[in-house]
PDB file of C-alpha atoms and ligand atoms in Angstrom:
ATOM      1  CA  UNK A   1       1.123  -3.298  14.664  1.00 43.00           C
ATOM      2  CA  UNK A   2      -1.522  -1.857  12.029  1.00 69.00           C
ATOM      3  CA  UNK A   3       0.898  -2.559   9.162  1.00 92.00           C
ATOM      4  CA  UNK A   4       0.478   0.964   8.651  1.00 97.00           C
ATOM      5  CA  UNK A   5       3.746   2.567   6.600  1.00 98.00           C
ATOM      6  CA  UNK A   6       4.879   5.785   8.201  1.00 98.00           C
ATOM      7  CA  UNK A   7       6.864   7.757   5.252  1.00 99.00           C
ATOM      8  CA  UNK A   8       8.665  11.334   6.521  1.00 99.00           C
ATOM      9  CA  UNK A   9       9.238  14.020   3.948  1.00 99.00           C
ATOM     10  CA  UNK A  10      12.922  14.727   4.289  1.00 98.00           C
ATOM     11  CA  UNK A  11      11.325  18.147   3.094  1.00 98.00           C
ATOM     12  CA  UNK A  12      11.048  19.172   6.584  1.00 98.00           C
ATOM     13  CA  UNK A  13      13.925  18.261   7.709  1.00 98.00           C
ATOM     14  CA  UNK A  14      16.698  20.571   8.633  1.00 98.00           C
ATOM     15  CA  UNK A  15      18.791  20.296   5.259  1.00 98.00           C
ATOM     16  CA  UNK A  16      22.117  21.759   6.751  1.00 98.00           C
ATOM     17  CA  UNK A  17      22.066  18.132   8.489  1.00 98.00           C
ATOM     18  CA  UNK A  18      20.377  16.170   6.316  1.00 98.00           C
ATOM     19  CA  UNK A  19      21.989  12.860   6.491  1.00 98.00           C
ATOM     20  CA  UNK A  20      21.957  13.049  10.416  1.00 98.00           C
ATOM     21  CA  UNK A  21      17.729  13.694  10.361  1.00 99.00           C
ATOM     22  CA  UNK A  22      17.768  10.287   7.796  1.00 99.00           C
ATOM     23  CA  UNK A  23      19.446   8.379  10.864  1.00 98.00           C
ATOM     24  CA  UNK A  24      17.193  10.052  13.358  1.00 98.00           C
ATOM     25  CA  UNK A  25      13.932   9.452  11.606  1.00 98.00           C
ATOM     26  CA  UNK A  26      15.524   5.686  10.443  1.00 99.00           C
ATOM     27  CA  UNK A  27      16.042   5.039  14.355  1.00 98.00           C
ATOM     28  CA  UNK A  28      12.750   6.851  15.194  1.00 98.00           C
ATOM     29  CA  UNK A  29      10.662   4.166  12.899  1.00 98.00           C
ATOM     30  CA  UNK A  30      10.050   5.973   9.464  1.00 98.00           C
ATOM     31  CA  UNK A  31       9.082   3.098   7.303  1.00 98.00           C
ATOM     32  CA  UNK A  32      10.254   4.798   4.171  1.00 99.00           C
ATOM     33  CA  UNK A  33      11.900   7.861   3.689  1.00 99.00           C
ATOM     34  CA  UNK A  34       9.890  10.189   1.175  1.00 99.00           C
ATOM     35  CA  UNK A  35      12.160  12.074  -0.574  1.00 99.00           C
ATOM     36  CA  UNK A  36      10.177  15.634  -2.522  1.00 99.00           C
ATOM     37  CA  UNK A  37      12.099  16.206  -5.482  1.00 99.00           C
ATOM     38  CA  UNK A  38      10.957  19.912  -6.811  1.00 98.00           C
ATOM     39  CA  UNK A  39      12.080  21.653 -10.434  1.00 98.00           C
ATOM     40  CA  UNK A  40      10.463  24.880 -10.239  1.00 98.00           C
ATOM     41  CA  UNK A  41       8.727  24.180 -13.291  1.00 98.00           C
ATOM     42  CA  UNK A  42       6.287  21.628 -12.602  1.00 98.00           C
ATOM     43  CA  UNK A  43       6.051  22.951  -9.059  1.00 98.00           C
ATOM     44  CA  UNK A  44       6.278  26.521  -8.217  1.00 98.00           C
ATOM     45  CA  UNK A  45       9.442  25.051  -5.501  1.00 98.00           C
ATOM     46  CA  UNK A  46      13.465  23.701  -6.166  1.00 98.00           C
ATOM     47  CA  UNK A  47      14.914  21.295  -3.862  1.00 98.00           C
ATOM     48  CA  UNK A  48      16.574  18.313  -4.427  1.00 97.00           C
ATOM     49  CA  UNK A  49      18.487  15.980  -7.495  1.00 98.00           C
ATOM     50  CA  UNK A  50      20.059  12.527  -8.001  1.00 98.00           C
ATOM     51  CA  UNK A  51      23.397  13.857  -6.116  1.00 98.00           C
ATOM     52  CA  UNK A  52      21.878  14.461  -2.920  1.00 98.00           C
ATOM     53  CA  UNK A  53      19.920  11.149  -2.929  1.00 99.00           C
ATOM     54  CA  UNK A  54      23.084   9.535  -3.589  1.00 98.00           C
ATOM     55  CA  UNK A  55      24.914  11.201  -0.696  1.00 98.00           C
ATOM     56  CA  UNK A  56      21.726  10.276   2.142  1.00 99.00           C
ATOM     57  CA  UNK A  57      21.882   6.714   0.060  1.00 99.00           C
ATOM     58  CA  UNK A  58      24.701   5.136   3.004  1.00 98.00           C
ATOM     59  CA  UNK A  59      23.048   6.708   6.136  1.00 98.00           C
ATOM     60  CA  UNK A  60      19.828   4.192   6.128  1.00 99.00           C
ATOM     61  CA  UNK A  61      18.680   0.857   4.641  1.00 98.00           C
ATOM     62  CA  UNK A  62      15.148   1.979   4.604  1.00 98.00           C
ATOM     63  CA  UNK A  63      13.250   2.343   1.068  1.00 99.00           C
ATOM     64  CA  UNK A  64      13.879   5.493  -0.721  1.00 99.00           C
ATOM     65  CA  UNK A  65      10.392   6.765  -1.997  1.00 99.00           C
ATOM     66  CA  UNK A  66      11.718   9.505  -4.523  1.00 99.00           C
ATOM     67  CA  UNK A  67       8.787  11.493  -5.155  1.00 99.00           C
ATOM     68  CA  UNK A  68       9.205  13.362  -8.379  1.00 99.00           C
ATOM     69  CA  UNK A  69       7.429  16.507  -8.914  1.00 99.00           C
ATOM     70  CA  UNK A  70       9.589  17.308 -12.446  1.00 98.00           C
ATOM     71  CA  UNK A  71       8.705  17.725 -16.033  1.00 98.00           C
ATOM     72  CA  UNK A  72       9.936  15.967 -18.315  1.00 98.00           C
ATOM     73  CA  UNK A  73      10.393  13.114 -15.537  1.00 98.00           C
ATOM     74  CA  UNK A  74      11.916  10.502 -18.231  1.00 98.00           C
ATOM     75  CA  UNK A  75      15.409  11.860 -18.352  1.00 98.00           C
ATOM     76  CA  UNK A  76      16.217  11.843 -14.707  1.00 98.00           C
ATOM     77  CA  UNK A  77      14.392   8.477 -14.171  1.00 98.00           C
ATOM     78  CA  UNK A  78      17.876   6.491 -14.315  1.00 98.00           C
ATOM     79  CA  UNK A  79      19.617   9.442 -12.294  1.00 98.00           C
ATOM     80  CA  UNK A  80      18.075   8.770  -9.313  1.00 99.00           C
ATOM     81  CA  UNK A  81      17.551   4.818  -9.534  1.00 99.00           C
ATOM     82  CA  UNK A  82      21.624   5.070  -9.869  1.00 98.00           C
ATOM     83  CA  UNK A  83      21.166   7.273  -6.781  1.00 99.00           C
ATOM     84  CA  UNK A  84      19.620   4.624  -4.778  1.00 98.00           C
ATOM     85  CA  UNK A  85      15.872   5.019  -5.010  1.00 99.00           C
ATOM     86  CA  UNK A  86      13.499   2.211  -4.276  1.00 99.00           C
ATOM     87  CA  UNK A  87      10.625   3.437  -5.318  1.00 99.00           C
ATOM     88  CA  UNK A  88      10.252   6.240  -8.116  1.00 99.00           C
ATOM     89  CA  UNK A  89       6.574   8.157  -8.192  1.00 99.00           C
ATOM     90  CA  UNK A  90       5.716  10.523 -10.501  1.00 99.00           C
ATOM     91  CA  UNK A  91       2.757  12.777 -11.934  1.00 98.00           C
ATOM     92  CA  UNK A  92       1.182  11.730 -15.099  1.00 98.00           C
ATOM     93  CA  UNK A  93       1.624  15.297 -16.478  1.00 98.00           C
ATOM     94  CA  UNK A  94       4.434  15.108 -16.288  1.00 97.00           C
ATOM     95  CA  UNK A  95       5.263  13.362 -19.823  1.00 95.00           C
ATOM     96  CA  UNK A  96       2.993  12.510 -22.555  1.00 95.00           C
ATOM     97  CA  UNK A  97       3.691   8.512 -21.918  1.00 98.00           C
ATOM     98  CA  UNK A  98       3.056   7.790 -18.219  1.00 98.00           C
ATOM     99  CA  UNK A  99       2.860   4.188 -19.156  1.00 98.00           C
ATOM    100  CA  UNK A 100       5.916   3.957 -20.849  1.00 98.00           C
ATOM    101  CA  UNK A 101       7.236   5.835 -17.814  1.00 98.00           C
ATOM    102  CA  UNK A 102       6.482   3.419 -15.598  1.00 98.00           C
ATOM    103  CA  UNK A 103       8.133   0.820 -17.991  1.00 98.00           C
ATOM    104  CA  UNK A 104      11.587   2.924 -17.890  1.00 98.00           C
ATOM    105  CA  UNK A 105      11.199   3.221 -13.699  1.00 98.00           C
ATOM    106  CA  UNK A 106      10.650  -0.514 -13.760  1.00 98.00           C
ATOM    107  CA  UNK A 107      12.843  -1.112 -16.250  1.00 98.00           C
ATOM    108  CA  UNK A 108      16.002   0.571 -14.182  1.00 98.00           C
ATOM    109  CA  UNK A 109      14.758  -1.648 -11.406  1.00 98.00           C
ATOM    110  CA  UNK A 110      12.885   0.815  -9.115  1.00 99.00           C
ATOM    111  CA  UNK A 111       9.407  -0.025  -8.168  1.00 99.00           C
ATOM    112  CA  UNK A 112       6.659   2.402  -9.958  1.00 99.00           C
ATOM    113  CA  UNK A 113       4.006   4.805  -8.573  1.00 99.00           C
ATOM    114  CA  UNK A 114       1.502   7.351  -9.876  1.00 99.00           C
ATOM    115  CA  UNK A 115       0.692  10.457  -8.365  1.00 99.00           C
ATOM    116  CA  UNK A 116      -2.346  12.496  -8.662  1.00 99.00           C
ATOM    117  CA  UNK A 117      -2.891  16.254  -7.931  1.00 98.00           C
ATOM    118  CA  UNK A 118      -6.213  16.736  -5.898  1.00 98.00           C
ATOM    119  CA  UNK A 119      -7.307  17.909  -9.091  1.00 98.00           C
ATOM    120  CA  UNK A 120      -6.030  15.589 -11.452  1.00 98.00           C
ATOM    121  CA  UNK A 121      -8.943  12.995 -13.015  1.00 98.00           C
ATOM    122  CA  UNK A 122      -8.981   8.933 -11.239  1.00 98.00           C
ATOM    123  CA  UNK A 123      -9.327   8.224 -15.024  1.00 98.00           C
ATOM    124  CA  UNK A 124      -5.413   9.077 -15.560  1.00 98.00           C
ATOM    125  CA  UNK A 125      -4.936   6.400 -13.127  1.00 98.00           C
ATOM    126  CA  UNK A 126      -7.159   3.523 -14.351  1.00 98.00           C
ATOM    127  CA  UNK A 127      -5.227   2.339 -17.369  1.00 98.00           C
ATOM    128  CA  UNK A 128      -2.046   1.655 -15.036  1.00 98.00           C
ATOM    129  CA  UNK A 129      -3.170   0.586 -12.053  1.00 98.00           C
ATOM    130  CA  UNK A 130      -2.529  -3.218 -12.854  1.00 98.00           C
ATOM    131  CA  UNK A 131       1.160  -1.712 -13.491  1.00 98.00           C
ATOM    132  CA  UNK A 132       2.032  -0.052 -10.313  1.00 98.00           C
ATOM    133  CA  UNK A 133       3.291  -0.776  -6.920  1.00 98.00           C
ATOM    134  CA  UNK A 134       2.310   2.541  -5.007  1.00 99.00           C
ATOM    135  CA  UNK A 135      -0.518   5.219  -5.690  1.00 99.00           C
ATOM    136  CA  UNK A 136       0.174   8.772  -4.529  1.00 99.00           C
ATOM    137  CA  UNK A 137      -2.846  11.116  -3.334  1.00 99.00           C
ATOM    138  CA  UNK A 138      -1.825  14.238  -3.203  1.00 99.00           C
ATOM    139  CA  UNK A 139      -3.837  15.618  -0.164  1.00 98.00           C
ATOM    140  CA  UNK A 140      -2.482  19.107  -0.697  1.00 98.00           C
ATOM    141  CA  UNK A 141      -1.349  20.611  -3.956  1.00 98.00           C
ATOM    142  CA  UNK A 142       2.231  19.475  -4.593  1.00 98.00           C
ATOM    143  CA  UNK A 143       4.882  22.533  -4.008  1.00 98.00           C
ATOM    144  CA  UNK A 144       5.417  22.958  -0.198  1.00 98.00           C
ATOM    145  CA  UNK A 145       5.568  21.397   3.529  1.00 98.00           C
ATOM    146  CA  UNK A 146       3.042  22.698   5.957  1.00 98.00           C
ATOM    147  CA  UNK A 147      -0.629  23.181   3.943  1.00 98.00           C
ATOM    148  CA  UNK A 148      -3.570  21.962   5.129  1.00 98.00           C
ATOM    149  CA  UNK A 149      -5.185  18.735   4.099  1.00 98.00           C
ATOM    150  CA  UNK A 150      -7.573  19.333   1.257  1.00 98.00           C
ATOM    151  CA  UNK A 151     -10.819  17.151   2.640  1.00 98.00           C
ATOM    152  CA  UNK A 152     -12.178  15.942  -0.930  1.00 98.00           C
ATOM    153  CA  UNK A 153      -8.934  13.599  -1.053  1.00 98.00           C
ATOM    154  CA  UNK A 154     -10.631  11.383   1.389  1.00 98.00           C
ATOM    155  CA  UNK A 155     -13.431  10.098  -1.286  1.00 98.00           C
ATOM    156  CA  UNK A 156     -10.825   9.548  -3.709  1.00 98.00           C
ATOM    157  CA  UNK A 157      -8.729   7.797  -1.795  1.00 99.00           C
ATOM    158  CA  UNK A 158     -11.730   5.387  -0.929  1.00 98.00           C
ATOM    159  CA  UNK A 159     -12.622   4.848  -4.427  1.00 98.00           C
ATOM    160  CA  UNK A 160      -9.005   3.659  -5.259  1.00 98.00           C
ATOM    161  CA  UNK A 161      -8.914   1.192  -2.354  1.00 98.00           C
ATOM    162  CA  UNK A 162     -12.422  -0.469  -3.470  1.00 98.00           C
ATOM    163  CA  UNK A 163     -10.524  -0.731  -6.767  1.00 98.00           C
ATOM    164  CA  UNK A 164      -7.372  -1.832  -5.714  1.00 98.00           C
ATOM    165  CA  UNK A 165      -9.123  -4.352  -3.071  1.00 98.00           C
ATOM    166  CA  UNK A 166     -11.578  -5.442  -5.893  1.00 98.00           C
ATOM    167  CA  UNK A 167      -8.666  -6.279  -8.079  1.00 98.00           C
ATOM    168  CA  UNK A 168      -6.311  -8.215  -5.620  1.00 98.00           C
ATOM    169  CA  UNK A 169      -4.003  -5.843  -6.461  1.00 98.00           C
ATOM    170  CA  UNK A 170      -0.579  -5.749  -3.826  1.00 97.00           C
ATOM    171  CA  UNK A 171      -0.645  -1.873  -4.211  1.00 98.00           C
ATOM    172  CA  UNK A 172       0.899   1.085  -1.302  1.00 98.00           C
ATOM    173  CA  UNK A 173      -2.211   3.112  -1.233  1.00 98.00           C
ATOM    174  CA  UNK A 174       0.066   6.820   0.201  1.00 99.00           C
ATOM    175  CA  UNK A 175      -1.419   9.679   0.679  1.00 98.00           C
ATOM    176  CA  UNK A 176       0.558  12.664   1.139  1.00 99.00           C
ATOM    177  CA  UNK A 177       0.204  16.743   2.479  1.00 98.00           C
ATOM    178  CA  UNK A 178      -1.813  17.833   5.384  1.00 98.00           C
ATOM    179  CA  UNK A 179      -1.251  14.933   7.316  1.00 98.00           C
ATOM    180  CA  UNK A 180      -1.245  15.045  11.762  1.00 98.00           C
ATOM    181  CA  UNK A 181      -2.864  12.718  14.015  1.00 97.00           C
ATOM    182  CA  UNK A 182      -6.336  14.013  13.378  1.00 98.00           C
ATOM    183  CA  UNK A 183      -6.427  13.273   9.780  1.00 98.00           C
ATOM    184  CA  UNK A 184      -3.940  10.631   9.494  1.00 98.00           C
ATOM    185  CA  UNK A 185      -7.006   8.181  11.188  1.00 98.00           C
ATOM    186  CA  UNK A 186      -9.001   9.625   8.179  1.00 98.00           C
ATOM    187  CA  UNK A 187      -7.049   8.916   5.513  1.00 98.00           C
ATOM    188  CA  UNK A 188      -6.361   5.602   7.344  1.00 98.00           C
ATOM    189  CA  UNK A 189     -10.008   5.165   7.616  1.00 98.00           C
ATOM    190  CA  UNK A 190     -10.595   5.955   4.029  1.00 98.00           C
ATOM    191  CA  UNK A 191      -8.345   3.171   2.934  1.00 98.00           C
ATOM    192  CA  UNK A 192      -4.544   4.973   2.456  1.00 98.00           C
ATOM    193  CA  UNK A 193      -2.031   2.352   3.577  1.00 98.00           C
ATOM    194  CA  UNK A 194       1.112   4.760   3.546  1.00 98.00           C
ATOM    195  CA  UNK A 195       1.131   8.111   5.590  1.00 98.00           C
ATOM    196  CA  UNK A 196       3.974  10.934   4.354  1.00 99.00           C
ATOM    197  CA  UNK A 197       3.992  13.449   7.091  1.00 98.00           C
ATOM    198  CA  UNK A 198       6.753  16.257   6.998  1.00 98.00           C
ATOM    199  CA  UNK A 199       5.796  18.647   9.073  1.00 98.00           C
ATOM    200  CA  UNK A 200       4.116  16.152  12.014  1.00 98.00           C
ATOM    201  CA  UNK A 201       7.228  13.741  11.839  1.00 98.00           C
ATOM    202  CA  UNK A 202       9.986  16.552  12.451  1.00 98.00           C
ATOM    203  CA  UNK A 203       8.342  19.320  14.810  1.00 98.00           C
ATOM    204  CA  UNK A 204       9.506  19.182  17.968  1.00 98.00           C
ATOM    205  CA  UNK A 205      13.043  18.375  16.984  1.00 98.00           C
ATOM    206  CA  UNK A 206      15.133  15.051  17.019  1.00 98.00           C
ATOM    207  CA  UNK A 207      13.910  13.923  20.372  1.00 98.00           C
ATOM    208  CA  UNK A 208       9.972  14.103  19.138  1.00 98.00           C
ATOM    209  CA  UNK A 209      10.454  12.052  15.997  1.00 98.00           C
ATOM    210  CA  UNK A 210       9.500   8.669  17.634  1.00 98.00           C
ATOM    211  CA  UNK A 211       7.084   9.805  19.816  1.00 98.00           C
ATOM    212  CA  UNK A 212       5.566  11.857  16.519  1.00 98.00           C
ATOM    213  CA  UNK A 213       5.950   8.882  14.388  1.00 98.00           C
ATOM    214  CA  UNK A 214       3.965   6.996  16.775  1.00 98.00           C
ATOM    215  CA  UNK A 215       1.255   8.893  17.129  1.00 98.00           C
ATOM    216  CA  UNK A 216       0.949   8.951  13.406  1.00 98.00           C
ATOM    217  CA  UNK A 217       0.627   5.189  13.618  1.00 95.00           C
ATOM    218  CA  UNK A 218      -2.739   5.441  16.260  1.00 88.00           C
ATOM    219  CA  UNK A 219      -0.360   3.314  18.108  1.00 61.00           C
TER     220      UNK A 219
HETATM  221  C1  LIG B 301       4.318  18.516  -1.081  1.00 83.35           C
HETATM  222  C2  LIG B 301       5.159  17.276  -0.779  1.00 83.35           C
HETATM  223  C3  LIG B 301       4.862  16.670   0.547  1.00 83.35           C
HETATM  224  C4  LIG B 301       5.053  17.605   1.709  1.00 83.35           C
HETATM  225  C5  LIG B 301       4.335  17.094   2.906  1.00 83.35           C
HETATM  226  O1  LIG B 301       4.554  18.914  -2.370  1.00 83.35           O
HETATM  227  O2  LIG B 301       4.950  16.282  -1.758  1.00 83.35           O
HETATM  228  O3  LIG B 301       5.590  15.466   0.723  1.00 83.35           O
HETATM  229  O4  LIG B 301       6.385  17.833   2.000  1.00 83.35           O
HETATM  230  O5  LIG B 301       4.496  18.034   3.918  1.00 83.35           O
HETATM  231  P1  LIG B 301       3.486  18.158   5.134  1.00 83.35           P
HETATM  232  O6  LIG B 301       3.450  16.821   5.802  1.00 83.35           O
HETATM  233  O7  LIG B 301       4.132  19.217   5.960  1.00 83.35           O
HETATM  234  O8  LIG B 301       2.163  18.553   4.559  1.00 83.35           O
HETATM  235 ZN1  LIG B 302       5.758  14.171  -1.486  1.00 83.35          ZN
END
């Protein structure tokens, strides 16, 4: 296999049933399940908190990658590893310390991750990199399922993976928004490692999500 991570937003998923579409996609071959956690605040969308991560936390084994799109992100950080997250990302405007943010996630025994907006500067990234597990490019700004992959990502995510490669670093490269099977090779391509896909994964109903997950691979 191309050791290429396939991570669904639960986003798209239909939430009357959610921990029934976390079993489908598990059994369907999601890698991780990428989990959009929205305040309204930060993002101009609500959806999800600590208790509903906690509930889906029995119905799969695979890593929780809790994508937080809150501000102030420190306070909830423990909330949701309690919950059951694996991996915590977050936005570095999100708080005025993103270092000593990623010392709290790591510190409550979650692996760290960074995400930036397709507008936020690499150089927010730079200091940290040598501190994180996963880097997050946001290939659509953050908010909703369904937009359409913003096409300047691509450079940026190839001048994190000549970093990340130059550095030996063992770094997720995930890129996230827009993604189908024409621009997943792309991004692919370009150097991401990790592929969220919420609207590719889950169209088509339960029935789809392997064949959809598999096509997402370029298997
Ligand atoms: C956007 C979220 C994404 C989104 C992806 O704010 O972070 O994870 O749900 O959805 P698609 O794959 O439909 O672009
Ligand atoms: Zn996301």
């Amino acid at each position: 296999m191309s050791g290429i991570k396939i991570a669904p937003s639960i986003l798209s998923a239909d939430f009357a049933r959610l921990g029934e579409e976390v079993r489908a996609i598990d059994e369907a071959g999601a890698d991780y399940i990428h989990i959009d956690v929205m305040d309204g605040h930060f993002v101009p969308n609500i959806t999800i908190g600590p208790d509903v991560v906690k509930a889906l936390r029995p119905h799969t084994k695979k890593t929780f990658d809790v994508h937080l799109m809150i501000a102030p992100v420190d306070p909830y950080i423990e909330g949701f590893a309690k919950a059951g997250a694996d991996i915590i990302t977050f936005h570095p405007e999100a708080g005025a310390h993103p270092h000593r943010t990623v010392q709290s996630i790591k510190a409550a025994g979650c692996k760290a991750g960074l995400s930036l907006n397709p507008a936020t500067p690499l150089e927010f990234l730079w200091p940290l990199l040598p501190d994180l597990d996963l880097v997050l490019v946001m290939s659509v700004n953050p908010g909703f399922g369904g937009q359409s992959f913003i096409e300047s990502q691509l450079e940026r995510i190839a001048i994190i993976r000549e970093r990340i490669d130059a550095l030996g670093l063992p770094i997720d490269l995930e890129v996230d928004g827009g993604i189908n099977n024409e621009t997943a090779p792309r991004a692919i391509a370009a150097g991401a490692t990790v592929l969220v896909a919420g609207t590719a994964t889950f169209k088509g109903g339960p029935a789809a999500y392997a064949p959809n997950i598999k096509g997402l691979r370029g298997a």
